[in-house]
Amino acid sequence: MRIDVVSLFPEWIAGLREYGVVGRGLRESRPALNTWNPRDRADNASGRVDDRPYGGGPGMVMDAPTLARTLDAVAAARGDDRAPVILLSPQGHRFDQAWAERLAAGPGFVLCCGRYEGVDQRFIDARVDVQLSIGDVVLSGGELPAMMIIDAVARLLDGVLGDARSAVQDSFSTGLLDHPHYTRPDAALGRAVPEVLLSGDHARIARWREKQALGATWLHRPDLLDRLTLSAEQERLLAEFISERGE
Ligand code: 4FV
């Protein structure tokens, strides 16, 4: 897989290679990461890539021709222009685990990071396939959302996570929030580890974890439960969790 990122701060994006399991994956081209600075294709000596908004108003807008020239260079380098072009913007679809799995299953993609007030609408209309948002918040640029997407996708690729089971058992991959996690020491902050986790009975442990994941989702993200059809066993576990809470 190959990911290309268009950003005025390519070194910031490239910094992903330095950290953690995703950094190691990127160093091993899992996925291959390439960055492109639109300034390199500005049509003026000062490397200007933005201008004042037509119709007036505050701030600046990134111009369409410079971004389009940059995408032309990306397509030439990729040897194909079929990779989806994704603009990070508050107007986009909400990025989630399903999007991460969808993108991880594909040949790769191009991420465009806006800055200033945004990009000229004609670039979006002519060259952007999909807009993605990390949430209803206004950031100063698309770089952080782009890095989130690279991280979420890379960790789904074979060989990136130490133990592939981690990704499978991730929150949201099951549609549920994750169960609680414990590690040594077995007494910490005046609290013990749930006995079942010390039992060595893997069936009981799996059942306890499923119940906790259902319970946590019921407590903190009931909207996720609405999207799921629980099995009879899951319904029983959730009812048990709720009754044990004395609710
Ligand atoms: C954003 C978001 C976001 C808006 C104008 C960049 C900024 C500036 N991107 N999810 N929320 N982008 O706030 O993806 O150009």
PDB file of N, CA and C in Angstrom, residues 27 88 90 113 115-116 122 126 146 171-172 175 184 203 244:
ATOM      1  N   ARG A  27       8.736   2.759   8.295  1.00  0.00           N
ATOM      2  CA  ARG A  27      10.143   2.599   7.903  1.00  0.00           C
ATOM      3  C   ARG A  27      10.306   1.369   7.022  1.00  0.00           C
ATOM      4  N   LEU A  88      -9.080  16.338   3.959  1.00  0.00           N
ATOM      5  CA  LEU A  88      -9.471  16.400   5.368  1.00  0.00           C
ATOM      6  C   LEU A  88     -10.196  17.737   5.608  1.00  0.00           C
ATOM      7  N   PRO A  90     -13.835  19.652   7.932  1.00  0.00           N
ATOM      8  CA  PRO A  90     -15.006  19.495   8.802  1.00  0.00           C
ATOM      9  C   PRO A  90     -16.271  19.148   8.025  1.00  0.00           C
ATOM     10  N   CYS A 113      -4.121  18.007   2.877  1.00  0.00           N
ATOM     11  CA  CYS A 113      -4.258  18.744   4.130  1.00  0.00           C
ATOM     12  C   CYS A 113      -4.467  20.230   3.830  1.00  0.00           C
ATOM     13  N   ARG A 115      -5.108  24.236   4.842  1.00  0.00           N
ATOM     14  CA  ARG A 115      -4.629  25.189   5.866  1.00  0.00           C
ATOM     15  C   ARG A 115      -5.423  26.467   5.652  1.00  0.00           C
ATOM     16  N   TYR A 116      -5.198  27.447   6.476  1.00  0.00           N
ATOM     17  CA  TYR A 116      -5.943  28.727   6.360  1.00  0.00           C
ATOM     18  C   TYR A 116      -7.451  28.470   6.489  1.00  0.00           C
ATOM     19  N   ARG A 122     -13.298  24.885  -6.229  1.00  0.00           N
ATOM     20  CA  ARG A 122     -13.153  24.285  -7.556  1.00  0.00           C
ATOM     21  C   ARG A 122     -12.148  23.132  -7.536  1.00  0.00           C
ATOM     22  N   ALA A 126     -13.341  19.471  -8.649  1.00  0.00           N
ATOM     23  CA  ALA A 126     -12.664  18.874  -9.819  1.00  0.00           C
ATOM     24  C   ALA A 126     -11.756  17.697  -9.465  1.00  0.00           C
ATOM     25  N   ALA A 146      -4.836  13.878   9.123  1.00  0.00           N
ATOM     26  CA  ALA A 146      -4.145  12.983   8.170  1.00  0.00           C
ATOM     27  C   ALA A 146      -3.295  11.969   8.928  1.00  0.00           C
ATOM     28  N   SER A 171     -11.352  -1.978  19.988  1.00  0.00           N
ATOM     29  CA  SER A 171     -12.668  -1.347  20.084  1.00  0.00           C
ATOM     30  C   SER A 171     -13.163  -1.081  18.671  1.00  0.00           C
ATOM     31  N   PHE A 172     -14.475  -1.069  18.543  1.00  0.00           N
ATOM     32  CA  PHE A 172     -15.111  -0.717  17.285  1.00  0.00           C
ATOM     33  C   PHE A 172     -14.952  -1.788  16.216  1.00  0.00           C
ATOM     34  N   GLY A 175     -17.478  -3.517  17.036  1.00  0.00           N
ATOM     35  CA  GLY A 175     -18.670  -2.681  17.171  1.00  0.00           C
ATOM     36  C   GLY A 175     -18.916  -2.293  18.617  1.00  0.00           C
ATOM     37  N   ARG A 184       0.432  -6.388  35.923  1.00  0.00           N
ATOM     38  CA  ARG A 184       1.080  -6.376  37.252  1.00  0.00           C
ATOM     39  C   ARG A 184       1.268  -4.914  37.708  1.00  0.00           C
ATOM     40  N   ALA A 203     -12.075 -19.627  29.112  1.00  0.00           N
ATOM     41  CA  ALA A 203     -13.489 -19.484  28.715  1.00  0.00           C
ATOM     42  C   ALA A 203     -14.177 -18.461  29.618  1.00  0.00           C
ATOM     43  N   GLU A 244     -26.074  -6.750  37.876  1.00  0.00           N
ATOM     44  CA  GLU A 244     -24.992  -6.712  38.875  1.00  0.00           C
ATOM     45  C   GLU A 244     -24.705  -5.277  39.315  1.00  0.00           C
TER      46      GLU A 244
END
